[in-house]
PDB file of N, CA and C in Angstrom:
ATOM      1  N   ALA A 115      -2.182  29.284  -4.446  1.00 59.00           N
ATOM      2  CA  ALA A 115      -3.075  27.594  -4.809  1.00 59.00           C
ATOM      3  C   ALA A 115      -2.226  26.737  -3.349  1.00 59.00           C
ATOM      4  N   VAL A 116      -3.273  26.626  -2.734  1.00 51.00           N
ATOM      5  CA  VAL A 116      -3.962  25.414  -1.205  1.00 51.00           C
ATOM      6  C   VAL A 116      -2.603  24.118  -1.314  1.00 51.00           C
ATOM      7  N   VAL A 117      -1.436  24.157  -0.887  1.00 48.00           N
ATOM      8  CA  VAL A 117      -1.114  22.513  -0.408  1.00 48.00           C
ATOM      9  C   VAL A 117      -1.320  21.578   0.375  1.00 48.00           C
ATOM     10  N   SER A 118      -1.282  20.776  -0.043  1.00 51.00           N
ATOM     11  CA  SER A 118      -1.293  20.262   1.611  1.00 51.00           C
ATOM     12  C   SER A 118      -0.447  19.679   2.160  1.00 51.00           C
ATOM     13  N   THR A 119      -0.708  19.629   3.536  1.00 49.00           N
ATOM     14  CA  THR A 119       0.580  19.602   4.118  1.00 49.00           C
ATOM     15  C   THR A 119       1.185  18.651   3.483  1.00 49.00           C
ATOM     16  N   GLN A 120       0.656  16.971   3.728  1.00 51.00           N
ATOM     17  CA  GLN A 120       0.009  16.147   3.245  1.00 51.00           C
ATOM     18  C   GLN A 120       2.048  15.730   1.582  1.00 51.00           C
ATOM     19  N   SER A 121       1.487  16.738   1.613  1.00 56.00           N
ATOM     20  CA  SER A 121       2.264  16.313  -0.287  1.00 56.00           C
ATOM     21  C   SER A 121       3.492  16.688  -0.215  1.00 56.00           C
ATOM     22  N   THR A 122       3.791  17.552   0.936  1.00 60.00           N
ATOM     23  CA  THR A 122       5.130  18.596   1.692  1.00 60.00           C
ATOM     24  C   THR A 122       6.017  17.971   2.501  1.00 60.00           C
ATOM     25  N   GLY A 123       6.802  16.935   2.031  1.00 68.00           N
ATOM     26  CA  GLY A 123       7.791  16.205   2.697  1.00 68.00           C
ATOM     27  C   GLY A 123       8.174  17.020   2.882  1.00 68.00           C
ATOM     28  N   VAL A 124       9.406  17.677   3.693  1.00 77.00           N
ATOM     29  CA  VAL A 124      11.183  17.341   3.773  1.00 77.00           C
ATOM     30  C   VAL A 124      11.925  16.004   3.620  1.00 77.00           C
ATOM     31  N   PRO A 125      13.156  16.000   2.490  1.00 81.00           N
ATOM     32  CA  PRO A 125      13.978  14.786   2.837  1.00 81.00           C
ATOM     33  C   PRO A 125      15.291  14.688   3.942  1.00 81.00           C
ATOM     34  N   ASN A 126      14.063  13.199   4.261  1.00 86.00           N
ATOM     35  CA  ASN A 126      15.675  13.517   5.188  1.00 86.00           C
ATOM     36  C   ASN A 126      16.645  12.284   5.627  1.00 86.00           C
ATOM     37  N   VAL A 127      17.634  11.579   6.315  1.00 91.00           N
ATOM     38  CA  VAL A 127      18.146  10.114   5.204  1.00 91.00           C
ATOM     39  C   VAL A 127      17.637   9.193   5.913  1.00 91.00           C
ATOM     40  N   ASP A 128      17.275   9.284   6.960  1.00 87.00           N
ATOM     41  CA  ASP A 128      16.065   8.570   6.948  1.00 87.00           C
ATOM     42  C   ASP A 128      15.304   7.408   6.145  1.00 87.00           C
ATOM     43  N   ASN A 129      14.473   8.609   5.831  1.00 88.00           N
ATOM     44  CA  ASN A 129      13.110   8.761   5.081  1.00 88.00           C
ATOM     45  C   ASN A 129      13.879   8.785   3.298  1.00 88.00           C
ATOM     46  N   THR A 130      14.804   8.835   2.785  1.00 90.00           N
ATOM     47  CA  THR A 130      15.625   8.485   1.548  1.00 90.00           C
ATOM     48  C   THR A 130      16.209   7.144   1.717  1.00 90.00           C
ATOM     49  N   CYS A 131      16.743   6.590   2.741  1.00 92.00           N
ATOM     50  CA  CYS A 131      17.243   5.295   3.459  1.00 92.00           C
ATOM     51  C   CYS A 131      15.434   4.590   3.128  1.00 92.00           C
ATOM     52  N   THR A 132      14.536   4.277   3.457  1.00 91.00           N
ATOM     53  CA  THR A 132      13.268   3.927   4.125  1.00 91.00           C
ATOM     54  C   THR A 132      12.982   4.149   1.981  1.00 91.00           C
ATOM     55  N   GLU A 133      12.938   5.030   1.256  1.00 92.00           N
ATOM     56  CA  GLU A 133      12.298   4.775   0.250  1.00 92.00           C
ATOM     57  C   GLU A 133      12.134   4.102  -0.723  1.00 92.00           C
ATOM     58  N   PHE A 134      13.995   4.045  -0.615  1.00 93.00           N
ATOM     59  CA  PHE A 134      14.966   3.111  -1.795  1.00 93.00           C
ATOM     60  C   PHE A 134      15.065   1.701  -1.274  1.00 93.00           C
ATOM     61  N   LEU A 135      14.015   1.169  -0.360  1.00 93.00           N
ATOM     62  CA  LEU A 135      14.753  -0.213   1.467  1.00 93.00           C
ATOM     63  C   LEU A 135      12.896  -0.804   0.293  1.00 93.00           C
ATOM     64  N   VAL A 136      11.759   0.533   0.928  1.00 92.00           N
ATOM     65  CA  VAL A 136      10.224  -0.192  -0.266  1.00 92.00           C
ATOM     66  C   VAL A 136      10.599  -0.499  -1.050  1.00 92.00           C
ATOM     67  N   ASP A 137      11.467   0.683  -2.566  1.00 93.00           N
ATOM     68  CA  ASP A 137      11.064   0.352  -4.191  1.00 93.00           C
ATOM     69  C   ASP A 137      12.526  -1.115  -4.680  1.00 93.00           C
ATOM     70  N   THR A 138      13.478  -1.409  -3.866  1.00 95.00           N
ATOM     71  CA  THR A 138      14.479  -2.045  -4.055  1.00 95.00           C
ATOM     72  C   THR A 138      12.859  -3.845  -3.338  1.00 95.00           C
ATOM     73  N   ILE A 139      12.581  -3.682  -2.776  1.00 94.00           N
ATOM     74  CA  ILE A 139      12.106  -4.445  -2.226  1.00 94.00           C
ATOM     75  C   ILE A 139      10.650  -5.138  -3.336  1.00 94.00           C
ATOM     76  N   ALA A 140       9.891  -4.253  -3.084  1.00 90.00           N
ATOM     77  CA  ALA A 140       9.215  -3.508  -4.168  1.00 90.00           C
ATOM     78  C   ALA A 140       8.977  -4.454  -5.316  1.00 90.00           C
ATOM     79  N   LYS A 141       9.741  -3.702  -6.345  1.00 91.00           N
ATOM     80  CA  LYS A 141      10.576  -4.084  -7.036  1.00 91.00           C
ATOM     81  C   LYS A 141      10.906  -6.229  -7.554  1.00 91.00           C
ATOM     82  N   GLN A 142      10.947  -6.506  -6.577  1.00 94.00           N
ATOM     83  CA  GLN A 142      10.832  -8.435  -6.935  1.00 94.00           C
ATOM     84  C   GLN A 142       9.620  -8.428  -6.243  1.00 94.00           C
ATOM     85  N   SER A 143       9.277  -7.808  -6.484  1.00 89.00           N
ATOM     86  CA  SER A 143       7.280  -8.556  -5.919  1.00 89.00           C
ATOM     87  C   SER A 143       7.645  -9.150  -4.781  1.00 89.00           C
ATOM     88  N   LYS A 144       8.203  -9.117  -3.457  1.00 92.00           N
ATOM     89  CA  LYS A 144       7.582  -8.602  -2.581  1.00 92.00           C
ATOM     90  C   LYS A 144       7.660  -8.287  -1.180  1.00 92.00           C
ATOM     91  N   GLY A 145       6.295  -8.546   0.292  1.00 91.00           N
ATOM     92  CA  GLY A 145       5.685  -8.099   0.492  1.00 91.00           C
ATOM     93  C   GLY A 145       6.892  -7.190   1.795  1.00 91.00           C
ATOM     94  N   VAL A 146       6.491  -5.409   1.798  1.00 92.00           N
ATOM     95  CA  VAL A 146       7.350  -4.045   2.818  1.00 92.00           C
ATOM     96  C   VAL A 146       5.973  -4.903   3.759  1.00 92.00           C
ATOM     97  N   LEU A 147       7.102  -3.720   4.805  1.00 91.00           N
ATOM     98  CA  LEU A 147       6.988  -3.905   6.331  1.00 91.00           C
ATOM     99  C   LEU A 147       6.713  -2.849   6.685  1.00 91.00           C
ATOM    100  N   LEU A 148       6.439  -1.570   7.032  1.00 91.00           N
ATOM    101  CA  LEU A 148       7.072  -0.907   8.043  1.00 91.00           C
ATOM    102  C   LEU A 148       6.502  -1.079   9.979  1.00 91.00           C
ATOM    103  N   ILE A 149       7.376  -0.611  10.517  1.00 90.00           N
ATOM    104  CA  ILE A 149       7.170  -0.966  11.414  1.00 90.00           C
ATOM    105  C   ILE A 149       8.356   0.561  12.217  1.00 90.00           C
ATOM    106  N   GLY A 150       7.872   1.445  13.528  1.00 88.00           N
ATOM    107  CA  GLY A 150       8.153   2.616  13.640  1.00 88.00           C
ATOM    108  C   GLY A 150       7.010   3.163  14.795  1.00 88.00           C
ATOM    109  N   GLU A 151       8.281   4.109  15.059  1.00 89.00           N
ATOM    110  CA  GLU A 151       7.179   5.452  16.111  1.00 89.00           C
ATOM    111  C   GLU A 151       5.783   6.065  14.816  1.00 89.00           C
ATOM    112  N   SER A 152       5.211   6.388  15.507  1.00 88.00           N
ATOM    113  CA  SER A 152       3.915   7.447  15.216  1.00 88.00           C
ATOM    114  C   SER A 152       4.851   9.138  14.379  1.00 88.00           C
ATOM    115  N   GLY A 153       4.260   9.462  13.246  1.00 86.00           N
ATOM    116  CA  GLY A 153       5.137  10.308  13.343  1.00 86.00           C
ATOM    117  C   GLY A 153       6.564  10.265  12.021  1.00 86.00           C
ATOM    118  N   THR A 154       6.243   8.898  11.759  1.00 86.00           N
ATOM    119  CA  THR A 154       8.298   8.338  11.050  1.00 86.00           C
ATOM    120  C   THR A 154       7.400   8.416   9.625  1.00 86.00           C
ATOM    121  N   ALA A 155       6.927   9.287   9.161  1.00 87.00           N
ATOM    122  CA  ALA A 155       5.948   9.417   8.225  1.00 87.00           C
ATOM    123  C   ALA A 155       6.521   8.128   7.033  1.00 87.00           C
ATOM    124  N   LYS A 156       6.137   7.544   7.878  1.00 90.00           N
ATOM    125  CA  LYS A 156       5.247   5.358   7.245  1.00 90.00           C
ATOM    126  C   LYS A 156       4.396   5.404   6.364  1.00 90.00           C
ATOM    127  N   THR A 157       3.401   6.175   6.696  1.00 90.00           N
ATOM    128  CA  THR A 157       1.840   6.210   5.903  1.00 90.00           C
ATOM    129  C   THR A 157       2.522   7.515   4.569  1.00 90.00           C
ATOM    130  N   VAL A 158       3.356   8.090   4.654  1.00 90.00           N
ATOM    131  CA  VAL A 158       3.449   9.383   3.584  1.00 90.00           C
ATOM    132  C   VAL A 158       4.110   8.225   2.859  1.00 90.00           C
ATOM    133  N   ILE A 159       5.693   7.990   2.779  1.00 90.00           N
ATOM    134  CA  ILE A 159       6.435   7.337   1.861  1.00 90.00           C
ATOM    135  C   ILE A 159       5.224   6.979   1.132  1.00 90.00           C
ATOM    136  N   ILE A 160       4.698   5.264   1.591  1.00 90.00           N
ATOM    137  CA  ILE A 160       4.108   4.573   0.651  1.00 90.00           C
ATOM    138  C   ILE A 160       2.885   4.780   0.600  1.00 90.00           C
ATOM    139  N   LYS A 161       2.527   5.814   0.477  1.00 91.00           N
ATOM    140  CA  LYS A 161       1.403   6.354  -0.239  1.00 91.00           C
ATOM    141  C   LYS A 161       2.184   7.217  -1.421  1.00 91.00           C
ATOM    142  N   ALA A 162       3.130   8.318  -0.979  1.00 89.00           N
ATOM    143  CA  ALA A 162       3.430   8.542  -2.172  1.00 89.00           C
ATOM    144  C   ALA A 162       4.455   7.796  -3.400  1.00 89.00           C
ATOM    145  N   TYR A 163       4.369   6.517  -2.704  1.00 90.00           N
ATOM    146  CA  TYR A 163       5.614   5.184  -4.015  1.00 90.00           C
ATOM    147  C   TYR A 163       4.625   4.715  -4.544  1.00 90.00           C
ATOM    148  N   CYS A 164       2.711   4.435  -3.802  1.00 90.00           N
ATOM    149  CA  CYS A 164       2.316   3.233  -4.986  1.00 90.00           C
ATOM    150  C   CYS A 164       1.048   4.162  -5.615  1.00 90.00           C
ATOM    151  N   GLY A 165       1.398   5.759  -5.779  1.00 89.00           N
ATOM    152  CA  GLY A 165       1.188   7.034  -6.383  1.00 89.00           C
ATOM    153  C   GLY A 165       1.346   6.830  -7.327  1.00 89.00           C
ATOM    154  N   LYS A 166       2.826   6.683  -7.458  1.00 90.00           N
ATOM    155  CA  LYS A 166       3.333   6.934  -8.203  1.00 90.00           C
ATOM    156  C   LYS A 166       3.284   5.204 -10.178  1.00 90.00           C
ATOM    157  N   TYR A 167       2.034   4.656  -9.557  1.00 90.00           N
ATOM    158  CA  TYR A 167       2.329   3.578 -10.067  1.00 90.00           C
ATOM    159  C   TYR A 167       1.183   3.716 -11.154  1.00 90.00           C
ATOM    160  N   ASP A 168       0.251   3.646 -12.355  1.00 91.00           N
ATOM    161  CA  ASP A 168       0.463   3.985 -13.345  1.00 91.00           C
ATOM    162  C   ASP A 168      -1.289   3.130 -13.690  1.00 91.00           C
ATOM    163  N   PRO A 169      -2.081   3.494 -12.792  1.00 89.00           N
ATOM    164  CA  PRO A 169      -2.983   3.047 -12.805  1.00 89.00           C
ATOM    165  C   PRO A 169      -3.924   2.228 -13.663  1.00 89.00           C
ATOM    166  N   GLU A 170      -3.867   2.088 -14.622  1.00 91.00           N
ATOM    167  CA  GLU A 170      -4.130   1.178 -16.141  1.00 91.00           C
ATOM    168  C   GLU A 170      -2.891   0.229 -15.739  1.00 91.00           C
ATOM    169  N   ASP A 171      -2.736   0.001 -15.202  1.00 93.00           N
ATOM    170  CA  ASP A 171      -1.839  -1.152 -14.704  1.00 93.00           C
ATOM    171  C   ASP A 171      -1.421  -2.503 -13.602  1.00 93.00           C
ATOM    172  N   HIS A 172      -0.452  -1.164 -12.521  1.00 92.00           N
ATOM    173  CA  HIS A 172      -0.589  -1.375 -11.488  1.00 92.00           C
ATOM    174  C   HIS A 172      -1.872  -0.671 -10.311  1.00 92.00           C
ATOM    175  N   LEU A 173      -3.031  -1.244  -9.620  1.00 91.00           N
ATOM    176  CA  LEU A 173      -4.017   0.008  -8.347  1.00 91.00           C
ATOM    177  C   LEU A 173      -3.231  -0.743  -7.548  1.00 91.00           C
ATOM    178  N   TYR A 174      -3.911  -0.312  -6.163  1.00 91.00           N
ATOM    179  CA  TYR A 174      -3.627   0.021  -5.460  1.00 91.00           C
ATOM    180  C   TYR A 174      -4.839   1.286  -4.517  1.00 91.00           C
ATOM    181  N   LYS A 175      -4.407   0.016  -3.832  1.00 92.00           N
ATOM    182  CA  LYS A 175      -5.740   0.136  -2.248  1.00 92.00           C
ATOM    183  C   LYS A 175      -5.121   0.527  -1.183  1.00 92.00           C
ATOM    184  N   SER A 176      -5.951   0.950  -0.457  1.00 91.00           N
ATOM    185  CA  SER A 176      -5.651   1.161   0.791  1.00 91.00           C
ATOM    186  C   SER A 176      -6.777   1.010   1.733  1.00 91.00           C
ATOM    187  N   LEU A 177      -6.417   0.170   2.717  1.00 90.00           N
ATOM    188  CA  LEU A 177      -7.969   0.154   4.429  1.00 90.00           C
ATOM    189  C   LEU A 177      -6.591   0.663   5.564  1.00 90.00           C
ATOM    190  N   ASN A 178      -7.227   1.310   6.499  1.00 89.00           N
ATOM    191  CA  ASN A 178      -6.696   1.159   7.475  1.00 89.00           C
ATOM    192  C   ASN A 178      -7.504   1.049   8.635  1.00 89.00           C
ATOM    193  N   PHE A 179      -6.997  -0.094   9.430  1.00 87.00           N
ATOM    194  CA  PHE A 179      -7.273  -0.511  10.572  1.00 87.00           C
ATOM    195  C   PHE A 179      -7.899   0.206  11.813  1.00 87.00           C
ATOM    196  N   SER A 180      -8.056  -0.557  12.964  1.00 87.00           N
ATOM    197  CA  SER A 180      -8.313  -0.116  13.763  1.00 87.00           C
ATOM    198  C   SER A 180      -9.988  -0.489  15.093  1.00 87.00           C
ATOM    199  N   SER A 181     -10.006  -0.502  15.763  1.00 87.00           N
ATOM    200  CA  SER A 181     -10.103  -1.478  16.679  1.00 87.00           C
ATOM    201  C   SER A 181     -11.892  -1.916  16.340  1.00 87.00           C
ATOM    202  N   ALA A 182     -11.807  -1.437  15.653  1.00 88.00           N
ATOM    203  CA  ALA A 182     -13.497  -2.191  15.167  1.00 88.00           C
ATOM    204  C   ALA A 182     -13.266  -3.097  13.422  1.00 88.00           C
ATOM    205  N   THR A 183     -11.801  -3.312  13.582  1.00 89.00           N
ATOM    206  CA  THR A 183     -12.356  -3.508  11.713  1.00 89.00           C
ATOM    207  C   THR A 183     -12.068  -5.513  12.336  1.00 89.00           C
ATOM    208  N   THR A 184     -12.962  -5.650  11.797  1.00 91.00           N
ATOM    209  CA  THR A 184     -13.153  -7.354  12.493  1.00 91.00           C
ATOM    210  C   THR A 184     -12.600  -7.922  10.835  1.00 91.00           C
ATOM    211  N   PRO A 185     -11.940  -8.752  10.897  1.00 92.00           N
ATOM    212  CA  PRO A 185     -11.392 -10.003  10.634  1.00 92.00           C
ATOM    213  C   PRO A 185     -12.655 -10.216   8.709  1.00 92.00           C
ATOM    214  N   GLY A 186     -13.656 -10.043   8.806  1.00 94.00           N
ATOM    215  CA  GLY A 186     -15.164 -10.552   8.306  1.00 94.00           C
ATOM    216  C   GLY A 186     -14.758  -9.018   7.048  1.00 94.00           C
ATOM    217  N   LEU A 187     -14.966  -8.149   7.706  1.00 92.00           N
ATOM    218  CA  LEU A 187     -14.842  -7.012   7.499  1.00 92.00           C
ATOM    219  C   LEU A 187     -13.175  -6.504   6.426  1.00 92.00           C
ATOM    220  N   PHE A 188     -12.902  -6.854   6.591  1.00 91.00           N
ATOM    221  CA  PHE A 188     -11.144  -6.505   6.282  1.00 91.00           C
ATOM    222  C   PHE A 188     -11.318  -7.718   4.859  1.00 91.00           C
ATOM    223  N   GLN A 189     -11.657  -9.398   4.841  1.00 91.00           N
ATOM    224  CA  GLN A 189     -11.684 -10.194   4.127  1.00 91.00           C
ATOM    225  C   GLN A 189     -13.228  -9.233   2.963  1.00 91.00           C
ATOM    226  N   ALA A 190     -13.485  -8.681   3.361  1.00 92.00           N
ATOM    227  CA  ALA A 190     -15.376  -8.240   2.417  1.00 92.00           C
ATOM    228  C   ALA A 190     -14.139  -6.798   1.564  1.00 92.00           C
ATOM    229  N   ALA A 191     -13.973  -6.035   2.664  1.00 91.00           N
ATOM    230  CA  ALA A 191     -13.044  -5.831   2.059  1.00 91.00           C
ATOM    231  C   ALA A 191     -11.695  -6.318   0.283  1.00 91.00           C
ATOM    232  N   ILE A 192     -11.182  -6.460   0.921  1.00 90.00           N
ATOM    233  CA  ILE A 192      -9.963  -7.118   0.663  1.00 90.00           C
ATOM    234  C   ILE A 192     -11.281  -8.302  -0.947  1.00 90.00           C
ATOM    235  N   GLU A 193     -11.726  -8.515  -0.971  1.00 90.00           N
ATOM    236  CA  GLU A 193     -12.891  -9.931  -1.515  1.00 90.00           C
ATOM    237  C   GLU A 193     -13.442  -8.181  -2.991  1.00 90.00           C
ATOM    238  N   SER A 194     -14.213  -6.803  -2.461  1.00 91.00           N
ATOM    239  CA  SER A 194     -14.626  -5.959  -3.123  1.00 91.00           C
ATOM    240  C   SER A 194     -13.816  -5.248  -4.581  1.00 91.00           C
ATOM    241  N   TYR A 195     -12.138  -6.159  -4.076  1.00 90.00           N
ATOM    242  CA  TYR A 195     -11.072  -5.177  -5.576  1.00 90.00           C
ATOM    243  C   TYR A 195     -10.636  -6.201  -6.071  1.00 90.00           C
ATOM    244  N   VAL A 196     -10.772  -6.885  -5.086  1.00 92.00           N
ATOM    245  CA  VAL A 196     -10.587  -8.203  -6.531  1.00 92.00           C
ATOM    246  C   VAL A 196     -11.692  -9.114  -6.961  1.00 92.00           C
ATOM    247  N   ASP A 197     -11.393 -10.092  -8.835  1.00 91.00           N
ATOM    248  CA  ASP A 197     -11.914  -9.941  -9.108  1.00 91.00           C
ATOM    249  C   ASP A 197     -11.795 -11.947  -9.387  1.00 91.00           C
ATOM    250  N   LYS A 198     -13.162 -13.176  -8.828  1.00 89.00           N
ATOM    251  CA  LYS A 198     -13.186 -14.451  -9.003  1.00 89.00           C
ATOM    252  C   LYS A 198     -12.767 -15.534 -10.240  1.00 89.00           C
ATOM    253  N   ARG A 199     -11.438 -16.235  -9.310  1.00 88.00           N
ATOM    254  CA  ARG A 199     -11.070 -16.750 -11.039  1.00 88.00           C
ATOM    255  C   ARG A 199     -11.641 -18.253 -10.478  1.00 88.00           C
ATOM    256  N   MET A 200     -11.105 -19.724 -11.016  1.00 87.00           N
ATOM    257  CA  MET A 200     -11.228 -20.155 -10.587  1.00 87.00           C
ATOM    258  C   MET A 200     -11.199 -20.415  -9.267  1.00 87.00           C
ATOM    259  N   GLY A 201     -12.189 -21.971  -8.971  1.00 87.00           N
ATOM    260  CA  GLY A 201     -12.474 -22.369  -7.486  1.00 87.00           C
ATOM    261  C   GLY A 201     -12.528 -21.318  -6.479  1.00 87.00           C
ATOM    262  N   SER A 202     -10.981 -21.171  -5.411  1.00 86.00           N
ATOM    263  CA  SER A 202     -10.903 -20.571  -4.573  1.00 86.00           C
ATOM    264  C   SER A 202     -10.678 -19.254  -5.091  1.00 86.00           C
ATOM    265  N   THR A 203      -9.289 -18.936  -6.121  1.00 89.00           N
ATOM    266  CA  THR A 203      -8.546 -18.173  -6.372  1.00 89.00           C
ATOM    267  C   THR A 203      -9.357 -16.938  -6.572  1.00 89.00           C
ATOM    268  N   TYR A 204      -8.688 -15.489  -6.108  1.00 90.00           N
ATOM    269  CA  TYR A 204      -8.711 -14.367  -6.346  1.00 90.00           C
ATOM    270  C   TYR A 204      -8.125 -13.681  -7.133  1.00 90.00           C
ATOM    271  N   GLY A 205      -8.162 -12.121  -8.538  1.00 91.00           N
ATOM    272  CA  GLY A 205      -6.722 -11.534  -7.674  1.00 91.00           C
ATOM    273  C   GLY A 205      -7.345 -10.364  -8.538  1.00 91.00           C
ATOM    274  N   PRO A 206      -6.205  -9.217  -8.034  1.00 91.00           N
ATOM    275  CA  PRO A 206      -6.796  -8.787  -9.870  1.00 91.00           C
ATOM    276  C   PRO A 206      -7.806  -8.721 -11.468  1.00 91.00           C
ATOM    277  N   PRO A 207      -7.988  -7.499 -11.988  1.00 88.00           N
ATOM    278  CA  PRO A 207      -8.684  -7.497 -13.313  1.00 88.00           C
ATOM    279  C   PRO A 207      -7.697  -8.022 -14.170  1.00 88.00           C
ATOM    280  N   ALA A 208      -7.574  -9.181 -15.126  1.00 87.00           N
ATOM    281  CA  ALA A 208      -6.620  -9.880 -15.923  1.00 87.00           C
ATOM    282  C   ALA A 208      -5.750  -8.397 -15.954  1.00 87.00           C
ATOM    283  N   GLY A 209      -4.919  -9.369 -16.227  1.00 89.00           N
ATOM    284  CA  GLY A 209      -3.716  -7.786 -17.100  1.00 89.00           C
ATOM    285  C   GLY A 209      -3.641  -6.503 -15.603  1.00 89.00           C
ATOM    286  N   LYS A 210      -3.960  -6.801 -14.877  1.00 91.00           N
ATOM    287  CA  LYS A 210      -2.952  -5.592 -14.002  1.00 91.00           C
ATOM    288  C   LYS A 210      -2.966  -6.069 -12.668  1.00 91.00           C
ATOM    289  N   LYS A 211      -1.653  -5.395 -12.193  1.00 92.00           N
ATOM    290  CA  LYS A 211      -1.365  -6.161 -10.330  1.00 92.00           C
ATOM    291  C   LYS A 211      -2.207  -5.335  -9.731  1.00 92.00           C
ATOM    292  N   MET A 212      -1.588  -5.383  -8.532  1.00 91.00           N
ATOM    293  CA  MET A 212      -1.917  -4.873  -7.115  1.00 91.00           C
ATOM    294  C   MET A 212      -1.740  -4.830  -5.882  1.00 91.00           C
ATOM    295  N   THR A 213      -2.246  -3.460  -5.869  1.00 91.00           N
ATOM    296  CA  THR A 213      -1.024  -3.440  -4.329  1.00 91.00           C
ATOM    297  C   THR A 213      -1.588  -3.346  -3.174  1.00 91.00           C
ATOM    298  N   VAL A 214      -1.891  -3.663  -2.441  1.00 91.00           N
ATOM    299  CA  VAL A 214      -2.689  -4.037  -0.567  1.00 91.00           C
ATOM    300  C   VAL A 214      -2.285  -2.544   0.145  1.00 91.00           C
ATOM    301  N   PHE A 215      -2.462  -1.227   0.512  1.00 91.00           N
ATOM    302  CA  PHE A 215      -1.429  -1.031   1.931  1.00 91.00           C
ATOM    303  C   PHE A 215      -2.243  -1.099   2.525  1.00 91.00           C
ATOM    304  N   VAL A 216      -2.347  -2.098   3.879  1.00 90.00           N
ATOM    305  CA  VAL A 216      -2.919  -1.849   5.335  1.00 90.00           C
ATOM    306  C   VAL A 216      -2.163  -0.481   6.025  1.00 90.00           C
ATOM    307  N   ASP A 217      -2.877  -0.093   6.393  1.00 89.00           N
ATOM    308  CA  ASP A 217      -2.381   1.217   7.947  1.00 89.00           C
ATOM    309  C   ASP A 217      -1.921   1.051   8.583  1.00 89.00           C
ATOM    310  N   ASP A 218      -1.970   1.406  10.095  1.00 83.00           N
ATOM    311  CA  ASP A 218      -2.040   1.295  11.113  1.00 83.00           C
ATOM    312  C   ASP A 218      -3.459  -0.239  11.708  1.00 83.00           C
ATOM    313  N   ILE A 219      -2.459  -1.547  11.523  1.00 79.00           N
ATOM    314  CA  ILE A 219      -2.322  -2.668  12.525  1.00 79.00           C
ATOM    315  C   ILE A 219      -1.869  -2.766  13.469  1.00 79.00           C
ATOM    316  N   LYS A 220      -2.507  -2.711  14.351  1.00 72.00           N
ATOM    317  CA  LYS A 220      -1.540  -3.272  15.845  1.00 72.00           C
ATOM    318  C   LYS A 220      -2.533  -3.867  16.434  1.00 72.00           C
TER     319      LYS A 220
END
């Protein structure tokens, strides 16, 4: 069997503390912002956390920013994931929650 290198993480004190903080903050329905040097497992931690969501109840979308990302492209991507409700109100499909992970904001 082939094992992905991204799925094999060696827990260390920093990653374990970060996972705990992400879990604690996210359970309060608050936004989470991770900052740090390259290679500190920020993306791996968030993707692993969001991978635990039940897709029947909680949608998870991931967007990567780059130098080519414009506000219009970002808005179009977000709008493609949500339903239009009344007026200018948008949200995930009825009865579901949604998390959007934006990677590499620079």
